Coordinates of C-alpha atoms in Angstrom, one line a residue:
X1 CA -41.6 -146.6 -40.3
X2 CA -40.2 -149.8 -41.5
X3 CA -37.4 -151.5 -39.7
X4 CA -35.0 -151.6 -42.6
X5 CA -35.3 -147.7 -43.3
X6 CA -32.7 -145.6 -41.6
X7 CA -33.8 -142.5 -39.8
X8 CA -33.0 -139.2 -41.5
X9 CA -30.5 -136.8 -39.8
X10 CA -32.0 -134.0 -37.9
X11 CA -30.2 -131.4 -40.1
X12 CA -32.0 -132.6 -43.2
X13 CA -35.4 -132.4 -41.5
X14 CA -34.9 -128.9 -40.0
X15 CA -33.5 -127.4 -43.3
X16 CA -35.9 -124.9 -44.9
X17 CA -36.2 -124.5 -48.5
X18 CA -35.1 -121.0 -49.6
X19 CA -37.3 -119.0 -51.9
X20 CA -35.6 -118.2 -55.2
X21 CA -34.6 -114.5 -55.7
X22 CA -36.4 -112.4 -58.2
X23 CA -34.7 -110.7 -61.1
X24 CA -35.0 -107.3 -59.4
X25 CA -33.4 -108.6 -56.2
X26 CA -30.5 -110.1 -58.2
X27 CA -30.0 -106.7 -60.1
X28 CA -30.0 -104.7 -56.9
X29 CA -27.6 -107.1 -55.2
X30 CA -25.1 -106.8 -58.2
X31 CA -25.5 -103.0 -58.0
X32 CA -24.8 -103.0 -54.3
X33 CA -21.7 -105.1 -54.9
X34 CA -20.4 -102.7 -57.6
X35 CA -21.0 -99.7 -55.3
X36 CA -19.2 -101.4 -52.5
X37 CA -16.2 -102.2 -54.7
X38 CA -16.1 -98.5 -55.8
X39 CA -16.3 -97.3 -52.2
X40 CA -13.5 -99.6 -51.2
X41 CA -11.3 -98.3 -54.0
X42 CA -12.1 -94.6 -53.1
X43 CA -11.2 -95.3 -49.4
X44 CA -7.9 -96.9 -50.5
X45 CA -7.1 -93.9 -52.7
X46 CA -8.0 -91.4 -50.0
X47 CA -5.8 -93.3 -47.5
X48 CA -2.9 -93.3 -49.9
X49 CA -3.3 -89.5 -50.5
X50 CA -3.5 -88.9 -46.8
X51 CA -0.3 -90.9 -46.2
X52 CA 1.5 -89.1 -48.9
X53 CA 0.5 -85.8 -47.5
X54 CA 1.6 -86.8 -44.1
X55 CA 5.0 -88.0 -45.4
X56 CA 5.3 -84.7 -47.4
X57 CA 4.7 -82.7 -44.3
X58 CA 7.2 -84.7 -42.2
X59 CA 9.8 -84.2 -45.0
X60 CA 9.2 -80.5 -45.1
X61 CA 9.6 -80.2 -41.3
X62 CA 12.8 -82.2 -41.4
X63 CA 14.1 -80.0 -44.2
X64 CA 13.2 -76.9 -42.3
X65 CA 15.1 -78.1 -39.2
X66 CA 18.2 -78.9 -41.3
X67 CA 18.1 -75.4 -42.8
X68 CA 17.7 -73.9 -39.4
X69 CA 20.7 -75.9 -38.0
X70 CA 22.8 -74.9 -41.0
X71 CA 21.9 -71.2 -40.4
X72 CA 22.7 -71.5 -36.8
X73 CA 26.0 -73.1 -37.5
X74 CA 26.9 -70.4 -40.0
X75 CA 26.1 -67.7 -37.5
X76 CA 28.1 -69.5 -34.9
X77 CA 31.0 -69.9 -37.4
X78 CA 31.0 -66.1 -38.0
X79 CA 31.0 -65.4 -34.3
X80 CA 33.7 -68.1 -33.5
X81 CA 36.2 -66.4 -35.8
X82 CA 36.3 -63.5 -33.4
X83 CA 37.4 -63.6 -29.8
X84 CA 34.1 -62.6 -28.4
X85 CA 32.9 -63.5 -24.9
X86 CA 30.3 -66.3 -24.5
X87 CA 27.6 -64.0 -23.3
X88 CA 27.6 -62.0 -26.5
X89 CA 27.4 -65.3 -28.5
X90 CA 24.3 -66.3 -26.5
X91 CA 22.7 -62.9 -27.0
X92 CA 23.3 -63.0 -30.8
X93 CA 21.9 -66.6 -30.9
X94 CA 18.8 -65.5 -29.0
X95 CA 18.4 -62.6 -31.3
X96 CA 18.5 -65.0 -34.3
X97 CA 16.2 -67.6 -32.9
X98 CA 13.6 -66.2 -30.6
X99 CA 12.2 -68.6 -28.0
X100 CA 8.9 -70.2 -28.9
X101 CA 5.8 -68.5 -27.6
X102 CA 3.9 -70.7 -25.2
X103 CA 0.2 -69.9 -24.6
X104 CA -0.8 -69.9 -21.0
X105 CA -4.1 -71.3 -20.1
X106 CA -6.8 -68.7 -19.5
X107 CA -7.4 -67.9 -15.8
X108 CA -10.8 -67.3 -14.4
X109 CA -11.0 -64.5 -12.0
X110 CA -14.1 -64.4 -9.9
X111 CA -14.6 -61.7 -7.3
X112 CA -14.8 -63.0 -3.7
X113 CA -18.1 -61.9 -2.2
X114 CA -18.0 -61.4 1.6
X115 CA -21.3 -61.5 3.5
X116 CA -21.5 -59.1 6.3
X117 CA -22.9 -60.7 9.4
X118 CA -25.4 -58.6 11.3
X119 CA -26.2 -59.2 15.0
X120 CA -29.0 -57.7 16.9
X121 CA -28.9 -57.6 20.6
X122 CA -32.0 -57.4 22.8

């Protein structure tokens, strides 16, 4: 080394020279990029469809609740015209809207086995 020459930075010394890509590698990379873009679009469309379906189901459930409330109010209006006792109103309301059926968890019944102890006396 000469005194007037500056030392090269370590980054330039350690940097490797990359091999150039072949035509086939370039083509497959472009094809992979196209497939990736297609898949991203498909996922976005599927997400939008799922969101629309979810919103539609929620709107239907809200509409059903509104119809049920209107029906209940109409039944109560018919009953309220009369001078009927409150117990009859409750019974008619229960007849119109049955309580929801709740499933009980299954119970496991295992027989209890008793062991008979035997003693022998000498």
